Coordinates of C-alpha atoms and ligand atoms in Angstrom, one line a residue:
X16 CA 128.7 75.9 82.9
X17 CA 126.9 74.2 80.2
X18 CA 123.3 74.3 80.7
X19 CA 121.6 71.0 80.0
X20 CA 118.2 70.2 79.5
X21 CA 116.6 67.0 80.2
X22 CA 113.1 66.0 78.9
X23 CA 111.8 65.4 82.4
X24 CA 113.4 68.7 83.5
X25 CA 111.6 70.4 80.6
X26 CA 108.0 69.0 81.6
X27 CA 108.7 69.8 85.2
X28 CA 107.1 72.6 87.5
X29 CA 110.5 72.0 90.0
X30 CA 112.7 73.4 87.1
X31 CA 110.6 76.2 86.7
X32 CA 110.3 76.9 90.5
X33 CA 114.1 76.9 91.0
X34 CA 114.7 79.4 88.2
X35 CA 111.5 81.4 88.7
X36 CA 109.8 81.3 91.7
X37 CA 107.4 84.1 90.7
X38 CA 105.9 82.5 87.6
X39 CA 105.9 78.9 89.4
X40 CA 103.9 80.1 92.0
X41 CA 101.1 81.6 89.6
X42 CA 101.1 78.1 87.5
X43 CA 100.8 75.9 91.0
X44 CA 98.3 78.7 92.1
X45 CA 96.2 78.1 88.9
X46 CA 96.3 74.5 89.0
X47 CA 95.0 74.7 92.7
X48 CA 92.3 77.1 91.2
X49 CA 91.0 74.3 88.9
X50 CA 91.4 71.4 91.2
X51 CA 89.3 73.1 93.9
X52 CA 86.7 74.9 92.1
X53 CA 83.6 73.6 89.4
X54 CA 84.9 74.3 85.7
X55 CA 81.6 74.7 84.6
X56 CA 82.5 77.1 81.6
X57 CA 81.1 75.4 78.4
X58 CA 84.1 75.8 76.6
X59 CA 86.8 74.6 78.9
X60 CA 88.2 71.1 79.8
X61 CA 91.3 69.3 81.2
X62 CA 93.6 68.0 78.8
X63 CA 95.2 64.5 79.4
X64 CA 98.8 64.6 81.0
X65 CA 100.1 63.5 77.7
X66 CA 98.6 66.3 75.9
X67 CA 100.2 68.6 78.4
X68 CA 103.6 66.7 77.9
X69 CA 103.6 67.4 74.0
X70 CA 103.0 71.0 74.5
X71 CA 105.9 71.2 77.0
X72 CA 108.0 69.2 74.8
X73 CA 111.0 70.7 72.5
X74 CA 108.7 70.8 69.6
X75 CA 107.9 74.3 70.7
X76 CA 111.3 75.2 69.4
X77 CA 110.9 74.3 65.8
X78 CA 110.2 76.7 63.0
X79 CA 107.8 74.9 60.4
X80 CA 106.6 77.3 57.8
X81 CA 104.6 75.5 55.1
X82 CA 103.5 71.9 55.1
X83 CA 105.0 68.6 55.6
X84 CA 107.6 67.9 52.7
X85 CA 107.3 71.4 51.3
X86 CA 108.6 73.5 54.1
X87 CA 110.6 76.7 54.1
X88 CA 112.7 75.6 57.2
X89 CA 115.4 72.9 57.2
X90 CA 115.2 70.1 60.1
X91 CA 111.7 69.3 59.7
X92 CA 111.9 65.7 59.2
X93 CA 110.2 64.7 62.4
X94 CA 108.1 67.4 62.8
X95 CA 106.6 66.6 59.5
X96 CA 105.9 63.1 60.5
X97 CA 104.2 64.7 63.7
X98 CA 101.9 66.8 61.1
X99 CA 101.0 63.9 59.0
X100 CA 100.1 61.7 62.0
X101 CA 97.7 64.5 63.3
X102 CA 96.2 65.2 59.6
X103 CA 95.8 61.3 59.1
X104 CA 93.9 60.7 62.6
X105 CA 92.0 63.9 62.2
X106 CA 90.8 62.5 58.5
X107 CA 89.8 59.3 60.1
X108 CA 88.4 60.3 63.2
X109 CA 86.1 62.7 61.4
X110 CA 85.8 60.9 57.7
X111 CA 87.2 63.8 56.1
X112 CA 88.9 63.9 52.8
X113 CA 91.2 66.8 54.2
X114 CA 92.0 68.1 57.2
X115 CA 94.6 71.2 58.0
X116 CA 95.3 71.1 61.8
X117 CA 97.6 74.3 61.8
X118 CA 94.9 76.9 62.9
X119 CA 96.1 78.6 65.8
X120 CA 92.7 79.0 67.4
X121 CA 88.9 78.4 66.5
X122 CA 89.1 82.0 65.4
X123 CA 91.8 81.6 62.9
X124 CA 90.3 78.4 61.5
X125 CA 87.2 80.8 60.5
X126 CA 89.4 83.4 59.2
X127 CA 90.9 80.8 57.2
X128 CA 87.5 79.5 56.0
X129 CA 86.4 82.9 54.6
X130 CA 89.8 83.3 53.1
X131 CA 89.3 80.3 51.3
X132 CA 85.9 81.1 49.8
X133 CA 85.1 84.7 50.1
X134 CA 86.3 88.0 49.1
X135 CA 85.9 91.2 51.0
X136 CA 82.3 92.7 50.9
X137 CA 80.8 89.3 50.2
X138 CA 77.2 88.9 52.0
X139 CA 77.2 86.0 54.1
X140 CA 74.2 84.8 56.5
X141 CA 75.0 83.7 60.1
X142 CA 73.4 82.7 63.4
X143 CA 73.0 86.6 64.7
X144 CA 75.2 87.3 68.0
X145 CA 72.3 88.2 70.4
X146 CA 71.1 84.6 69.5
X147 CA 74.3 83.0 69.9
X148 CA 76.5 83.8 66.9
X149 CA 80.3 84.0 67.6
X150 CA 82.5 87.1 67.2
X151 CA 83.6 85.9 64.1
X152 CA 80.0 85.6 62.5
X153 CA 79.8 89.3 62.0
X154 CA 80.6 91.3 65.1
X155 CA 81.6 94.9 64.3
X156 CA 84.3 94.8 66.7
X157 CA 85.9 91.7 64.5
X158 CA 87.5 91.4 61.3
X159 CA 84.1 89.6 60.0
X160 CA 82.0 92.5 60.5
X161 CA 84.6 95.0 59.2
X162 CA 85.2 93.0 55.9
X163 CA 82.1 91.0 55.1
X164 CA 78.4 92.0 54.9
X165 CA 76.9 89.8 57.7
X166 CA 73.1 89.1 57.8
X167 CA 71.8 87.4 61.0
X168 CA 69.3 84.7 61.3
X169 CA 67.7 84.0 64.6
X170 CA 66.2 81.7 67.1
X171 CA 62.5 81.7 67.9
X172 CA 61.9 83.6 70.9
X173 CA 59.6 81.3 72.7
X174 CA 61.2 78.0 71.5
X175 CA 64.8 79.1 71.5
X176 CA 65.0 77.2 68.8
X177 CA 66.6 77.8 65.2
X178 CA 64.3 79.4 63.0
X179 CA 65.0 77.4 59.9
X180 CA 62.4 79.2 57.9
X181 CA 63.4 82.7 58.7
X182 CA 66.9 81.5 57.8
X183 CA 65.8 80.5 54.2
X184 CA 63.6 83.5 53.7
X185 CA 66.9 85.5 54.5
X186 CA 68.9 83.4 52.3
X187 CA 66.3 83.8 49.3
X188 CA 66.2 87.7 49.8
X189 CA 70.0 88.3 50.4
X190 CA 71.6 85.5 48.0
X191 CA 74.6 85.2 50.4
X192 CA 78.1 83.8 49.3
X193 CA 78.2 81.6 52.4
X194 CA 76.0 80.2 55.2
X195 CA 77.5 79.9 58.5
X196 CA 75.8 77.3 60.7
X197 CA 77.3 77.2 64.5
X198 CA 77.1 78.9 67.5
X199 CA 78.4 79.7 71.2
X200 CA 75.7 78.9 73.3
X201 CA 72.9 76.6 71.1
X202 CA 72.0 73.6 73.3
X203 CA 70.4 71.5 70.6
X204 CA 71.8 69.4 67.6
X205 CA 71.9 71.7 64.5
X206 CA 70.1 70.2 61.5
X207 CA 73.0 70.2 59.1
X208 CA 70.9 68.7 56.2
X209 CA 68.5 71.7 56.5
X210 CA 71.3 74.2 56.1
X211 CA 72.7 72.3 53.3
X212 CA 69.5 72.1 51.4
X213 CA 69.1 76.0 51.7
X214 CA 72.7 76.8 50.5
X215 CA 72.2 74.4 47.7
X216 CA 68.8 76.5 46.7
X217 CA 70.5 79.8 46.6
X218 CA 74.0 78.6 45.4
X219 CA 75.7 79.6 48.6
X220 CA 79.0 77.8 50.6
X221 CA 78.2 76.2 53.9
X222 CA 80.6 76.6 56.5
X223 CA 80.0 74.6 59.4
X224 CA 81.4 76.5 62.8
X225 CA 81.8 73.5 64.9
X226 CA 83.9 74.6 67.9
X227 CA 81.5 73.4 70.1
X228 CA 80.4 70.2 69.2
X229 CA 83.3 68.7 67.4
X230 CA 84.5 66.8 70.3
X231 CA 80.9 65.1 70.7
X232 CA 81.1 64.4 67.0
X233 CA 84.3 62.6 67.6
X234 CA 82.7 60.4 70.1
X235 CA 79.7 59.7 68.5
X236 CA 77.6 61.7 70.8
X237 CA 76.3 64.6 67.8
X238 CA 75.5 64.4 64.4
X239 CA 78.7 65.3 62.1
X240 CA 78.4 68.3 59.8
X241 CA 81.4 67.0 57.8
X242 CA 79.0 65.1 55.2
X243 CA 77.1 68.5 54.7
X244 CA 79.4 71.5 54.8
X245 CA 81.8 72.5 52.5
X246 CA 84.0 73.4 55.2
X247 CA 84.2 72.8 58.9
X248 CA 86.1 75.0 61.6
X249 CA 86.6 73.7 64.9
X250 CA 88.8 74.4 67.8
X251 CA 90.5 71.2 69.8
X252 CA 90.6 72.5 73.2
X253 CA 86.6 72.3 74.0
X254 CA 85.0 68.9 74.5
X255 CA 87.5 67.5 72.2
X256 CA 89.9 67.9 75.1
X257 CA 92.9 68.7 73.3
X258 CA 95.3 71.4 73.3
X259 CA 94.0 75.2 72.5
X260 CA 93.9 75.5 68.8
X261 CA 91.7 75.0 65.9
X262 CA 91.4 73.0 62.8
X263 CA 89.5 72.6 59.5
X264 CA 88.0 69.7 57.6
X265 CA 86.9 70.0 54.0
X266 CA 86.5 67.8 50.7
X267 CA 89.7 67.4 48.5
X268 CA 88.8 69.7 46.2
X269 CA 88.7 72.7 48.5
X270 CA 92.1 71.1 50.1
X271 CA 94.5 73.6 48.3
X272 CA 92.3 76.5 48.7
X273 CA 92.2 75.8 52.8
X274 CA 95.7 75.1 53.0
X275 CA 96.7 78.3 51.4
X276 CA 94.2 80.3 53.4
X277 CA 95.8 79.1 56.6
X278 CA 99.6 79.4 55.5
X279 CA 100.8 81.7 53.7
X280 CA 97.6 83.8 53.8
X281 CA 96.5 84.3 57.6
X282 CA 99.3 82.6 59.8
X283 CA 102.9 82.0 59.8
X284 CA 104.9 79.2 61.0
X285 CA 103.0 76.3 62.6
X286 CA 103.3 75.7 66.0
X287 CA 104.3 72.1 66.1
X288 CA 104.2 71.4 69.8
X289 CA 100.5 72.2 69.5
X290 CA 100.1 70.3 66.5
X291 CA 101.9 67.2 68.3
X292 CA 99.5 67.5 71.1
X293 CA 96.8 67.4 68.7
X294 CA 97.6 64.5 67.2
X295 CA 98.1 63.2 71.0
X296 CA 94.4 64.2 71.4
X297 CA 92.9 62.8 68.2
X298 CA 94.3 59.3 69.4
X299 CA 92.6 59.6 72.6
X300 CA 89.6 60.7 70.6
X301 CA 89.5 57.4 68.6
X302 CA 89.5 55.1 71.6
X303 CA 86.3 53.4 73.2
X304 CA 86.7 55.4 76.5
X305 CA 86.4 58.7 74.5
X306 CA 83.2 57.8 73.3
X307 CA 81.8 57.1 76.5
X308 CA 83.1 60.2 77.9
X309 CA 81.4 62.1 75.2
X310 CA 77.9 60.3 75.8
X311 CA 78.5 61.0 79.5
X312 CA 79.1 64.5 78.8
X313 CA 75.4 64.7 77.2
X314 CA 73.8 62.4 79.7
X315 CA 75.1 64.7 82.5
X316 CA 74.2 68.2 80.9
X317 CA 70.7 66.6 80.6
X318 CA 70.6 66.1 84.4
X319 CA 72.2 69.3 85.1
X320 CA 69.0 71.0 82.9
X321 CA 66.7 68.9 84.7
X322 CA 68.1 69.6 88.0
X323 CA 68.1 73.5 87.3
X324 CA 64.7 73.5 86.0
X325 CA 63.4 71.6 89.1
X326 CA 65.1 74.4 90.9
X327 CA 63.0 76.9 89.1
X328 CA 65.5 78.3 86.6
X329 CA 64.4 78.8 82.9
X330 CA 66.3 76.4 80.9
X331 CA 66.4 77.8 77.0
X332 CA 64.8 75.2 74.9
X333 CA 63.6 73.3 78.0
X334 CA 67.0 71.2 78.0
X335 CA 69.9 70.3 75.9
X336 CA 71.1 67.6 73.4
X337 CA 74.6 68.3 73.9
X338 CA 77.5 69.4 76.7
X339 CA 75.7 73.0 77.3
X340 CA 72.6 74.6 78.5
X341 CA 72.0 78.3 78.9
X342 CA 69.6 79.3 81.7
X343 CA 68.0 82.7 82.8
X344 CA 68.3 82.9 86.7
X345 CA 65.7 85.5 86.8
X346 CA 62.7 83.6 88.4
X347 CA 65.4 82.9 91.3
X348 CA 65.3 86.8 91.8
X349 CA 68.9 87.4 90.2
X350 CA 70.1 88.7 87.3
X351 CA 72.8 86.9 85.2
X352 CA 75.6 89.2 86.2
X353 CA 74.9 89.1 89.9
X354 CA 74.3 85.2 89.6
X355 CA 77.9 84.8 88.0
X356 CA 79.1 86.5 91.1
X357 CA 77.6 84.6 93.7
X358 CA 78.2 81.4 92.1
X359 CA 81.8 82.4 91.8
X360 CA 82.1 83.2 95.2
X361 CA 80.8 79.6 96.2
X362 CA 83.2 78.0 93.9
X363 CA 81.4 77.5 90.7
X364 CA 83.0 79.2 87.6
X365 CA 80.5 79.9 84.4
X366 CA 80.0 82.6 82.1
X367 CA 77.0 84.9 81.4
X368 CA 75.5 84.7 77.7
X369 CA 73.0 86.5 75.4
X370 CA 69.4 84.7 76.1
X371 CA 67.0 84.9 73.0
X372 CA 65.1 88.0 74.9
X373 CA 66.8 91.2 74.1
X374 CA 68.7 92.8 77.0
X375 CA 68.7 89.7 79.3
X376 CA 71.9 88.3 80.2
X377 CA 71.8 84.7 81.2
X378 CA 74.1 82.1 82.4
X379 CA 75.9 79.4 79.9
X380 CA 77.0 76.0 81.7
X381 CA 78.8 72.7 80.1
X382 CA 79.7 69.4 81.6
X383 CA 82.8 68.7 79.5
X384 CA 85.2 69.7 82.3
X385 CA 83.4 68.0 85.2
X386 CA 82.9 64.9 83.4
X387 CA 86.7 64.4 82.4
X388 CA 86.9 64.6 86.2
X389 CA 84.7 61.5 86.6
X390 CA 81.7 63.0 88.0
X391 CA 78.4 61.2 86.8
X392 CA 74.8 61.9 87.1
X393 CA 74.6 61.7 91.1
X394 CA 77.3 64.4 91.4
X395 CA 75.7 66.6 88.8
X396 CA 72.3 66.5 90.4
X397 CA 73.8 67.6 93.5
X398 CA 75.9 70.1 91.8
X399 CA 72.4 71.5 90.4
X400 CA 71.0 71.7 93.9
X401 CA 74.3 73.7 95.2
X402 CA 73.7 76.0 92.1
X403 CA 70.2 77.2 93.2
X404 CA 71.2 77.3 96.9
X405 CA 73.9 79.6 96.0
X406 CA 72.0 81.9 93.6
X407 CA 68.9 82.2 96.1
X408 CA 70.8 83.3 99.4
X409 CA 74.1 85.0 99.2
X410 CA 74.7 83.6 102.6
X411 CA 74.4 80.1 101.4
X412 CA 77.7 80.5 99.4
X413 CA 79.9 79.6 102.2
X414 CA 78.6 76.5 102.8
X415 CA 78.1 75.7 99.2
X416 CA 82.1 76.7 98.7
X417 CA 82.8 73.7 101.4
X418 CA 80.6 71.3 99.6
X419 CA 82.4 72.0 96.4
X420 CA 85.8 71.9 97.9
X421 CA 84.8 68.0 99.1
X422 CA 83.3 67.4 95.9
X423 CA 86.6 68.2 93.7
X424 CA 88.8 66.8 96.3
X425 CA 86.8 63.5 95.5
X426 CA 87.2 63.9 91.8
X427 CA 90.7 65.4 91.2
X428 CA 91.3 66.7 87.6
X429 CA 95.1 65.5 87.8
X430 CA 95.1 62.8 90.4
X431 CA 98.7 62.8 92.1
Ligands
PLP502 C1 84.9 79.2 70.8 C2 84.5 79.1 69.4 C3 85.4 80.2 68.3 C4 86.8 80.6 68.8 O1 87.6 80.0 69.3 P1 89.0 80.5 69.8 O2 89.8 79.5 69.9 O3 88.5 81.1 71.2 O4 89.8 81.5 68.6 C5 84.5 80.3 67.1 N1 83.4 80.1 66.9 C6 82.5 79.3 68.0 C7 81.3 79.1 67.7 C8 82.7 79.1 69.1 O5 82.1 78.6 70.0

């Protein structure tokens, strides 16, 4: 009997349910988990149904090594158009001369940026990992730490702010080939002009790893690294609300080097379903609704920071300019790991993170996902109260869990 695939069918969990109930149950269970707990992981968000539709489309079947108009495979006429649309939209959205939308992830984008500009053994200056640097910024467990000589600058232990003077002094001493700015947990705007100034002084490339704030940049709620950095690396799935993936932005003079660093140097065939989904997300991010969203994300993060500070938690840098904040729960009598467990039991999902003080694990929270659900300042203020209640007293967890269920029920991520 011939098997016919309808487009509706390919997008429907019903089809999966009939064919493979074991996996369908996992998918539905995960949807239930995401819908009934609070997603406070700063790197997560809810993509739109249109983005999910592109991801679950037959573009997943297409092999497309190379770039539009220059592929190693036949049948690329339509996916070429999809990639051109994604590239054009990214260039317009971020005011960049060139965009590469093929990186499979944020880490792959960073790898490609290094491959475009550096040789193994080069010295690179980046935010140290204990201060909020990403694994790709020199972790010994990552290719970056193995293949390059990383020097770490830090944040001031008192203020939690990047120590720009220390960064300049280290640049003068070590003469790095590249300076990386960007972090997994820095809650404040980054002074890209200051980094550019130091890079120019020592003759280094400036790489901005804007994986976190790029969505705020798209919505005009954070300064753009594009005018300052030689190469900008980013993800598309954090505040930007697109599919899981990466991208690179640069000027025309580096375009060819960056493209070659992605394919064929570090990747194979492009994931055309993801690239189509990136195009959808860039289209959404260009709307006034997304601008309003990005500003609400920041307003919500500020309310969360104020609320948690009022409850006695120690908020790094005293607040936030962005979608994320980090806190030390120690004043409430719990360490970061215990805190994460208590909050999970109460239906609040988040990460532990390094804090500027050595050996202290804090908590990292973000408001991108709850803001997508439509929550505003009133709900966020309540979340701060519930958060502290669950931390202070383990037995309060059950009551908090019920209130979280009620709150998420009123703000479903995928209504209907
Ligand atoms: C999230 C992030 C990455 C990596 O993104 P993946 O898609 O998980 O590989 C890289 N750098 C920074 C600063 C990040 O926050």
